[in-house]
Structure formats: C-alpha cells, structure tokens
mmCIF file of N, CA, C and O in Angstrom:
data_model
loop_
_atom_site.group_PDB
_atom_site.id
_atom_site.type_symbol
_atom_site.label_atom_id
_atom_site.label_comp_id
_atom_site.label_asym_id
_atom_site.label_seq_id
_atom_site.Cartn_x
_atom_site.Cartn_y
_atom_site.Cartn_z
ATOM 1 N N UNK A 1 0.861 -1.171 0.000
ATOM 2 C CA UNK A 1 0.000 0.000 0.000
ATOM 3 C C UNK A 1 0.905 1.231 0.000
ATOM 4 O O UNK A 1 1.696 1.415 0.918
ATOM 5 N N UNK A 2 0.773 2.053 -1.035
ATOM 6 C CA UNK A 2 1.646 3.212 -1.173
ATOM 7 C C UNK A 2 1.094 4.464 -0.506
ATOM 8 O O UNK A 2 1.857 5.333 -0.110
ATOM 9 N N UNK A 3 -0.234 4.563 -0.387
ATOM 10 C CA UNK A 3 -0.843 5.721 0.271
ATOM 11 C C UNK A 3 -2.074 5.271 1.065
ATOM 12 O O UNK A 3 -3.200 5.331 0.576
ATOM 13 N N UNK A 4 -1.878 4.788 2.302
ATOM 14 C CA UNK A 4 -2.985 4.247 3.093
ATOM 15 C C UNK A 4 -4.083 5.266 3.383
ATOM 16 O O UNK A 4 -5.259 4.903 3.458
ATOM 17 N N UNK A 5 -3.754 6.533 3.521
ATOM 18 C CA UNK A 5 -4.764 7.548 3.818
ATOM 19 C C UNK A 5 -5.738 7.689 2.651
ATOM 20 O O UNK A 5 -6.962 7.704 2.833
ATOM 21 N N UNK A 6 -5.217 7.753 1.430
ATOM 22 C CA UNK A 6 -6.085 7.882 0.252
ATOM 23 C C UNK A 6 -6.906 6.618 0.009
ATOM 24 O O UNK A 6 -8.052 6.682 -0.404
ATOM 25 N N UNK A 7 -6.329 5.465 0.287
ATOM 26 C CA UNK A 7 -7.079 4.215 0.127
ATOM 27 C C UNK A 7 -8.215 4.150 1.136
ATOM 28 O O UNK A 7 -9.342 3.805 0.787
ATOM 29 N N UNK A 8 -7.960 4.491 2.384
ATOM 30 C CA UNK A 8 -9.011 4.506 3.397
ATOM 31 C C UNK A 8 -10.119 5.472 3.003
ATOM 32 O O UNK A 8 -11.307 5.154 3.133
ATOM 33 N N UNK A 9 -9.763 6.637 2.500
ATOM 34 C CA UNK A 9 -10.753 7.618 2.057
ATOM 35 C C UNK A 9 -11.612 7.041 0.930
ATOM 36 O O UNK A 9 -12.835 7.177 0.938
ATOM 37 N N UNK A 10 -11.003 6.365 -0.030
ATOM 38 C CA UNK A 10 -11.746 5.766 -1.147
ATOM 39 C C UNK A 10 -12.694 4.669 -0.657
ATOM 40 O O UNK A 10 -13.816 4.540 -1.148
ATOM 41 N N UNK A 11 -12.266 3.886 0.320
ATOM 42 C CA UNK A 11 -13.121 2.824 0.876
ATOM 43 C C UNK A 11 -14.307 3.446 1.615
ATOM 44 O O UNK A 11 -15.447 3.003 1.459
ATOM 45 N N UNK A 12 -14.059 4.482 2.396
ATOM 46 C CA UNK A 12 -15.153 5.157 3.111
ATOM 47 C C UNK A 12 -16.158 5.771 2.137
ATOM 48 O O UNK A 12 -17.373 5.685 2.350
ATOM 49 N N UNK A 13 -15.663 6.389 1.067
ATOM 50 C CA UNK A 13 -16.558 6.955 0.055
ATOM 51 C C UNK A 13 -17.425 5.868 -0.565
ATOM 52 O O UNK A 13 -18.620 6.062 -0.775
ATOM 53 N N UNK A 14 -16.850 4.716 -0.867
ATOM 54 C CA UNK A 14 -17.601 3.593 -1.450
ATOM 55 C C UNK A 14 -18.661 3.097 -0.468
ATOM 56 O O UNK A 14 -19.794 2.834 -0.858
ATOM 57 N N UNK A 15 -18.340 2.998 0.789
ATOM 58 C CA UNK A 15 -19.293 2.533 1.793
ATOM 59 C C UNK A 15 -20.456 3.513 1.965
ATOM 60 O O UNK A 15 -21.561 3.098 2.300
ATOM 61 N N UNK A 16 -20.216 4.792 1.735
ATOM 62 C CA UNK A 16 -21.293 5.779 1.845
ATOM 63 C C UNK A 16 -22.313 5.613 0.718
ATOM 64 O O UNK A 16 -23.493 5.908 0.896
ATOM 65 N N UNK A 17 -21.881 5.123 -0.437
ATOM 66 C CA UNK A 17 -22.775 4.898 -1.579
ATOM 67 C C UNK A 17 -23.664 3.690 -1.312
ATOM 68 O O UNK A 17 -24.879 3.746 -1.495
ATOM 69 N N UNK A 18 -23.063 2.602 -0.868
ATOM 70 C CA UNK A 18 -23.797 1.372 -0.601
ATOM 71 C C UNK A 18 -22.916 0.457 0.245
ATOM 72 O O UNK A 18 -21.736 0.273 -0.066
ATOM 73 N N UNK A 19 -23.496 -0.092 1.287
ATOM 74 C CA UNK A 19 -22.731 -0.942 2.183
ATOM 75 C C UNK A 19 -22.279 -2.222 1.489
ATOM 76 O O UNK A 19 -22.994 -2.790 0.665
ATOM 77 N N UNK A 20 -21.097 -2.683 1.848
ATOM 78 C CA UNK A 20 -20.588 -3.952 1.327
ATOM 79 C C UNK A 20 -20.760 -5.076 2.351
ATOM 80 O O UNK A 20 -20.174 -6.141 2.207
ATOM 81 N N UNK A 21 -21.575 -4.834 3.383
ATOM 82 C CA UNK A 21 -21.867 -5.868 4.388
ATOM 83 C C UNK A 21 -22.951 -6.799 3.862
ATOM 84 O O UNK A 21 -23.900 -6.364 3.202
ATOM 85 N N UNK A 22 -22.791 -8.074 4.136
ATOM 86 C CA UNK A 22 -23.760 -9.097 3.753
ATOM 87 C C UNK A 22 -24.288 -9.761 5.014
ATOM 88 O O UNK A 22 -23.708 -9.630 6.089
ATOM 89 N N UNK A 23 -25.348 -10.525 4.876
ATOM 90 C CA UNK A 23 -25.834 -11.322 5.991
ATOM 91 C C UNK A 23 -24.778 -12.341 6.400
ATOM 92 O O UNK A 23 -23.840 -12.617 5.651
ATOM 93 N N UNK A 24 -24.896 -12.867 7.582
ATOM 94 C CA UNK A 24 -23.952 -13.875 8.048
ATOM 95 C C UNK A 24 -22.669 -13.300 8.612
ATOM 96 O O UNK A 24 -21.707 -14.017 8.828
ATOM 97 N N UNK A 25 -22.632 -11.965 8.803
ATOM 98 C CA UNK A 25 -21.477 -11.346 9.434
ATOM 99 C C UNK A 25 -20.285 -11.114 8.538
ATOM 100 O O UNK A 25 -19.166 -10.984 9.013
ATOM 101 N N UNK A 26 -20.503 -11.037 7.218
ATOM 102 C CA UNK A 26 -19.408 -10.872 6.266
ATOM 103 C C UNK A 26 -19.510 -9.523 5.563
ATOM 104 O O UNK A 26 -20.598 -9.080 5.200
ATOM 105 N N UNK A 27 -18.361 -8.872 5.353
ATOM 106 C CA UNK A 27 -18.306 -7.628 4.579
ATOM 107 C C UNK A 27 -17.129 -7.696 3.609
ATOM 108 O O UNK A 27 -16.099 -8.295 3.907
ATOM 109 N N UNK A 28 -17.322 -7.098 2.429
ATOM 110 C CA UNK A 28 -16.283 -7.046 1.398
ATOM 111 C C UNK A 28 -15.958 -5.592 1.058
ATOM 112 O O UNK A 28 -16.228 -5.123 -0.046
ATOM 113 N N UNK A 29 -15.389 -4.842 1.988
ATOM 114 C CA UNK A 29 -15.076 -3.443 1.685
ATOM 115 C C UNK A 29 -14.042 -3.332 0.563
ATOM 116 O O UNK A 29 -13.123 -4.146 0.472
ATOM 117 N N UNK A 30 -14.254 -2.334 -0.296
ATOM 118 C CA UNK A 30 -13.337 -2.062 -1.399
ATOM 119 C C UNK A 30 -13.607 -0.661 -1.938
ATOM 120 O O UNK A 30 -14.701 -0.131 -1.759
ATOM 121 N N UNK A 31 -12.629 -0.049 -2.593
ATOM 122 C CA UNK A 31 -12.873 1.262 -3.189
ATOM 123 C C UNK A 31 -13.813 1.137 -4.380
ATOM 124 O O UNK A 31 -13.908 0.082 -5.000
ATOM 125 N N UNK A 32 -14.498 2.221 -4.703
ATOM 126 C CA UNK A 32 -15.427 2.211 -5.837
ATOM 127 C C UNK A 32 -14.733 2.244 -7.186
ATOM 128 O O UNK A 32 -15.327 1.942 -8.201
ATOM 129 N N UNK A 33 -13.472 2.599 -7.210
ATOM 130 C CA UNK A 33 -12.705 2.611 -8.445
ATOM 131 C C UNK A 33 -11.315 2.045 -8.157
ATOM 132 O O UNK A 33 -10.849 2.063 -7.028
ATOM 133 N N UNK A 34 -10.668 1.539 -9.183
ATOM 134 C CA UNK A 34 -9.333 0.985 -9.004
ATOM 135 C C UNK A 34 -8.366 2.141 -8.751
ATOM 136 O O UNK A 34 -8.502 3.220 -9.309
ATOM 137 N N UNK A 35 -7.363 1.893 -7.958
ATOM 138 C CA UNK A 35 -6.393 2.921 -7.576
ATOM 139 C C UNK A 35 -4.970 2.403 -7.814
ATOM 140 O O UNK A 35 -4.205 2.226 -6.871
ATOM 141 N N UNK A 36 -4.600 2.161 -9.073
ATOM 142 C CA UNK A 36 -3.302 1.543 -9.341
ATOM 143 C C UNK A 36 -2.114 2.360 -8.850
ATOM 144 O O UNK A 36 -1.082 1.793 -8.480
ATOM 145 N N UNK A 37 -2.224 3.675 -8.805
ATOM 146 C CA UNK A 37 -1.104 4.501 -8.348
ATOM 147 C C UNK A 37 -0.887 4.409 -6.843
ATOM 148 O O UNK A 37 0.160 4.813 -6.343
ATOM 149 N N UNK A 38 -1.871 3.846 -6.125
ATOM 150 C CA UNK A 38 -1.774 3.772 -4.665
ATOM 151 C C UNK A 38 -1.379 2.392 -4.158
ATOM 152 O O UNK A 38 -1.203 2.198 -2.960
ATOM 153 N N UNK A 39 -1.255 1.423 -5.073
ATOM 154 C CA UNK A 39 -0.941 0.045 -4.685
ATOM 155 C C UNK A 39 0.261 -0.474 -5.458
ATOM 156 O O UNK A 39 0.353 -0.289 -6.672
ATOM 157 N N UNK A 40 1.159 -1.157 -4.772
ATOM 158 C CA UNK A 40 2.274 -1.809 -5.447
ATOM 159 C C UNK A 40 1.806 -3.128 -6.062
ATOM 160 O O UNK A 40 2.344 -3.575 -7.064
ATOM 161 N N UNK A 41 0.780 -3.748 -5.460
ATOM 162 C CA UNK A 41 0.258 -5.027 -5.935
ATOM 163 C C UNK A 41 -1.185 -5.171 -5.467
ATOM 164 O O UNK A 41 -1.595 -4.546 -4.491
ATOM 165 N N UNK A 42 -1.956 -5.990 -6.159
ATOM 166 C CA UNK A 42 -3.325 -6.286 -5.734
ATOM 167 C C UNK A 42 -3.285 -7.187 -4.509
ATOM 168 O O UNK A 42 -2.340 -7.960 -4.325
ATOM 169 N N UNK A 43 -4.320 -7.092 -3.663
ATOM 170 C CA UNK A 43 -4.337 -7.912 -2.456
ATOM 171 C C UNK A 43 -5.746 -8.055 -1.890
ATOM 172 O O UNK A 43 -6.613 -7.244 -2.175
ATOM 173 N N UNK A 44 -5.917 -9.098 -1.133
ATOM 174 C CA UNK A 44 -7.103 -9.280 -0.302
ATOM 175 C C UNK A 44 -6.592 -9.394 1.126
ATOM 176 O O UNK A 44 -5.682 -10.175 1.412
ATOM 177 N N UNK A 45 -7.171 -8.598 2.012
ATOM 178 C CA UNK A 45 -6.751 -8.589 3.408
ATOM 179 C C UNK A 45 -7.918 -9.091 4.253
ATOM 180 O O UNK A 45 -9.034 -8.591 4.136
ATOM 181 N N UNK A 46 -7.671 -10.079 5.084
ATOM 182 C CA UNK A 46 -8.713 -10.641 5.949
ATOM 183 C C UNK A 46 -8.581 -10.069 7.349
ATOM 184 O O UNK A 46 -7.474 -9.940 7.886
ATOM 185 N N UNK A 47 -9.727 -9.715 7.917
ATOM 186 C CA UNK A 47 -9.758 -9.268 9.303
ATOM 187 C C UNK A 47 -10.961 -9.857 10.013
ATOM 188 O O UNK A 47 -11.994 -10.098 9.407
ATOM 189 N N UNK A 48 -10.809 -10.113 11.298
ATOM 190 C CA UNK A 48 -11.898 -10.677 12.096
ATOM 191 C C UNK A 48 -11.920 -9.980 13.449
ATOM 192 O O UNK A 48 -10.884 -9.815 14.085
ATOM 193 N N UNK A 49 -13.126 -9.570 13.872
ATOM 194 C CA UNK A 49 -13.273 -8.972 15.190
ATOM 195 C C UNK A 49 -13.622 -10.065 16.198
ATOM 196 O O UNK A 49 -14.131 -11.116 15.823
ATOM 197 N N UNK A 50 -13.374 -9.794 17.468
ATOM 198 C CA UNK A 50 -13.674 -10.793 18.501
ATOM 199 C C UNK A 50 -15.175 -10.933 18.724
ATOM 200 O O UNK A 50 -15.634 -11.982 19.164
ATOM 201 N N UNK A 51 -15.921 -9.875 18.427
ATOM 202 C CA UNK A 51 -17.390 -9.944 18.463
ATOM 203 C C UNK A 51 -17.917 -9.035 17.352
ATOM 204 O O UNK A 51 -17.274 -8.054 16.987
ATOM 205 N N UNK A 52 -19.083 -9.358 16.790
ATOM 206 C CA UNK A 52 -19.611 -8.584 15.669
ATOM 207 C C UNK A 52 -19.834 -7.112 16.022
ATOM 208 O O UNK A 52 -20.213 -6.788 17.147
ATOM 209 N N UNK A 53 -19.585 -6.234 15.044
ATOM 210 C CA UNK A 53 -19.820 -4.801 15.201
ATOM 211 C C UNK A 53 -20.689 -4.321 14.047
ATOM 212 O O UNK A 53 -20.676 -4.907 12.963
ATOM 213 N N UNK A 54 -21.495 -3.267 14.247
ATOM 214 C CA UNK A 54 -22.302 -2.726 13.151
ATOM 215 C C UNK A 54 -21.388 -2.189 12.049
ATOM 216 O O UNK A 54 -20.421 -1.480 12.328
ATOM 217 N N UNK A 55 -21.680 -2.556 10.815
ATOM 218 C CA UNK A 55 -20.861 -2.117 9.682
ATOM 219 C C UNK A 55 -21.762 -1.744 8.520
ATOM 220 O O UNK A 55 -22.632 -2.509 8.139
ATOM 221 N N UNK A 56 -21.561 -0.557 7.987
ATOM 222 C CA UNK A 56 -22.267 -0.129 6.783
ATOM 223 C C UNK A 56 -23.601 0.520 7.052
ATOM 224 O O UNK A 56 -24.545 -0.127 7.468
ATOM 225 N N UNK A 57 -23.668 1.827 6.822
ATOM 226 C CA UNK A 57 -24.936 2.550 6.879
ATOM 227 C C UNK A 57 -25.512 2.681 8.273
ATOM 228 O O UNK A 57 -24.920 2.300 9.267
ATOM 229 N N UNK A 58 -26.705 3.266 8.313
ATOM 230 C CA UNK A 58 -27.430 3.474 9.575
ATOM 231 C C UNK A 58 -27.712 2.138 10.244
ATOM 232 O O UNK A 58 -28.351 1.277 9.671
ATOM 233 N N UNK A 59 -27.234 1.963 11.443
ATOM 234 C CA UNK A 59 -27.487 0.722 12.169
ATOM 235 C C UNK A 59 -26.591 -0.401 11.721
ATOM 236 O O UNK A 59 -26.183 -1.218 12.508
ATOM 237 N N UNK A 60 -26.293 -0.480 10.443
ATOM 238 C CA UNK A 60 -25.390 -1.473 9.880
ATOM 239 C C UNK A 60 -25.692 -2.908 10.243
ATOM 240 O O UNK A 60 -26.405 -3.197 11.194
ATOM 241 N N UNK A 61 -25.175 -3.808 9.462
ATOM 242 C CA UNK A 61 -25.281 -5.241 9.725
ATOM 243 C C UNK A 61 -24.211 -5.606 10.749
ATOM 244 O O UNK A 61 -23.095 -5.092 10.702
ATOM 245 N N UNK A 62 -24.543 -6.507 11.652
ATOM 246 C CA UNK A 62 -23.519 -6.993 12.580
ATOM 247 C C UNK A 62 -22.531 -7.845 11.797
ATOM 248 O O UNK A 62 -22.906 -8.815 11.144
ATOM 249 N N UNK A 63 -21.282 -7.437 11.848
ATOM 250 C CA UNK A 63 -20.258 -8.039 10.998
ATOM 251 C C UNK A 63 -19.012 -8.351 11.817
ATOM 252 O O UNK A 63 -18.596 -7.553 12.652
ATOM 253 N N UNK A 64 -18.433 -9.522 11.560
ATOM 254 C CA UNK A 64 -17.184 -9.855 12.238
ATOM 255 C C UNK A 64 -16.116 -10.399 11.294
ATOM 256 O O UNK A 64 -14.978 -10.584 11.687
ATOM 257 N N UNK A 65 -16.458 -10.621 10.034
ATOM 258 C CA UNK A 65 -15.496 -11.100 9.039
ATOM 259 C C UNK A 65 -15.388 -10.080 7.920
ATOM 260 O O UNK A 65 -16.385 -9.738 7.281
ATOM 261 N N UNK A 66 -14.181 -9.619 7.663
ATOM 262 C CA UNK A 66 -13.946 -8.574 6.666
ATOM 263 C C UNK A 66 -12.914 -9.050 5.650
ATOM 264 O O UNK A 66 -11.852 -9.549 6.026
ATOM 265 N N UNK A 67 -13.242 -8.903 4.380
ATOM 266 C CA UNK A 67 -12.329 -9.211 3.293
ATOM 267 C C UNK A 67 -12.130 -7.927 2.499
ATOM 268 O O UNK A 67 -12.960 -7.555 1.677
ATOM 269 N N UNK A 68 -11.059 -7.218 2.775
ATOM 270 C CA UNK A 68 -10.741 -5.972 2.097
ATOM 271 C C UNK A 68 -10.128 -6.312 0.740
ATOM 272 O O UNK A 68 -9.108 -6.993 0.662
ATOM 273 N N UNK A 69 -10.780 -5.848 -0.338
ATOM 274 C CA UNK A 69 -10.323 -6.136 -1.697
ATOM 275 C C UNK A 69 -9.690 -4.876 -2.287
ATOM 276 O O UNK A 69 -10.359 -3.859 -2.449
ATOM 277 N N UNK A 70 -8.398 -4.952 -2.588
ATOM 278 C CA UNK A 70 -7.663 -3.835 -3.181
ATOM 279 C C UNK A 70 -6.957 -4.351 -4.432
ATOM 280 O O UNK A 70 -6.065 -5.203 -4.329
ATOM 281 N N UNK A 71 -7.380 -3.854 -5.586
ATOM 282 C CA UNK A 71 -6.814 -4.343 -6.848
ATOM 283 C C UNK A 71 -6.346 -3.196 -7.727
ATOM 284 O O UNK A 71 -6.936 -2.121 -7.731
ATOM 285 N N UNK A 72 -5.322 -3.488 -8.498
ATOM 286 C CA UNK A 72 -4.756 -2.480 -9.392
ATOM 287 C C UNK A 72 -5.539 -2.333 -10.693
ATOM 288 O O UNK A 72 -5.405 -1.338 -11.376
ATOM 289 N N UNK A 73 -6.355 -3.330 -11.050
ATOM 290 C CA UNK A 73 -7.101 -3.253 -12.307
ATOM 291 C C UNK A 73 -8.480 -3.897 -12.151
ATOM 292 O O UNK A 73 -8.725 -4.681 -11.238
ATOM 293 N N UNK A 74 -9.396 -3.529 -13.048
ATOM 294 C CA UNK A 74 -10.782 -4.010 -12.970
ATOM 295 C C UNK A 74 -10.907 -5.522 -13.123
ATOM 296 O O UNK A 74 -11.704 -6.154 -12.441
ATOM 297 N N UNK A 75 -10.138 -6.116 -14.016
ATOM 298 C CA UNK A 75 -10.244 -7.558 -14.240
ATOM 299 C C UNK A 75 -9.911 -8.337 -12.976
ATOM 300 O O UNK A 75 -10.638 -9.234 -12.564
ATOM 301 N N UNK A 76 -8.819 -7.978 -12.330
ATOM 302 C CA UNK A 76 -8.416 -8.651 -11.087
ATOM 303 C C UNK A 76 -9.469 -8.412 -10.004
ATOM 304 O O UNK A 76 -9.823 -9.334 -9.264
ATOM 305 N N UNK A 77 -9.978 -7.192 -9.930
ATOM 306 C CA UNK A 77 -10.994 -6.850 -8.948
ATOM 307 C C UNK A 77 -12.219 -7.755 -9.097
ATOM 308 O O UNK A 77 -12.705 -8.328 -8.121
ATOM 309 N N UNK A 78 -12.716 -7.908 -10.311
ATOM 310 C CA UNK A 78 -13.893 -8.753 -10.547
ATOM 311 C C UNK A 78 -13.597 -10.218 -10.269
ATOM 312 O O UNK A 78 -14.447 -10.928 -9.731
ATOM 313 N N UNK A 79 -12.414 -10.674 -10.597
ATOM 314 C CA UNK A 79 -12.050 -12.055 -10.291
ATOM 315 C C UNK A 79 -12.013 -12.304 -8.784
ATOM 316 O O UNK A 79 -12.436 -13.350 -8.308
ATOM 317 N N UNK A 80 -11.504 -11.344 -8.030
ATOM 318 C CA UNK A 80 -11.447 -11.483 -6.575
ATOM 319 C C UNK A 80 -12.843 -11.518 -5.967
ATOM 320 O O UNK A 80 -13.118 -12.309 -5.073
ATOM 321 N N UNK A 81 -13.729 -10.629 -6.434
ATOM 322 C CA UNK A 81 -15.083 -10.623 -5.887
ATOM 323 C C UNK A 81 -15.803 -11.893 -6.246
ATOM 324 O O UNK A 81 -16.563 -12.435 -5.474
#
C-alpha cells in the first residue's frame, strides 16, 4: 500500500454509496474505483473482530469477518469478488 490515507478515504466513500456488508457477518469493503497509483500489488486482506460490530450505513449489519479487496485493475478486482 503506497498511500494508506487515500485508500481509506476511497473505501469510506464507497461505503457511503452502498454498504458492502452481507448477511452472516461478512463484509467485502473495497474502493469504488481501481487505484493503481496507490498500490504496489493487488491484495485481499482478511480481518476478524472478537465480536460482531455494526458495519455499513445506519445501524449497519452486525459483521465480524472482513475481506478488504484492493486491486490495481478491474479484471483482477472482478475475479477477486
């Protein structure tokens, strides 16, 4: 990750448009557009909380499994999802 602040901002902007949380406690946060200048390589990052927390929008879904998808190009992004 070459610019974590800009990537976090892009992920937050995407979440404001529509939550990436699903039922069953899973969320797939990702930026709304590819950011090749901000990444040295594409990646999926897994995170798990010790107990579910509200994620995405008003009230949010209770979520404890997170798969952060960061890709340098659209093709890789779609393959990962």
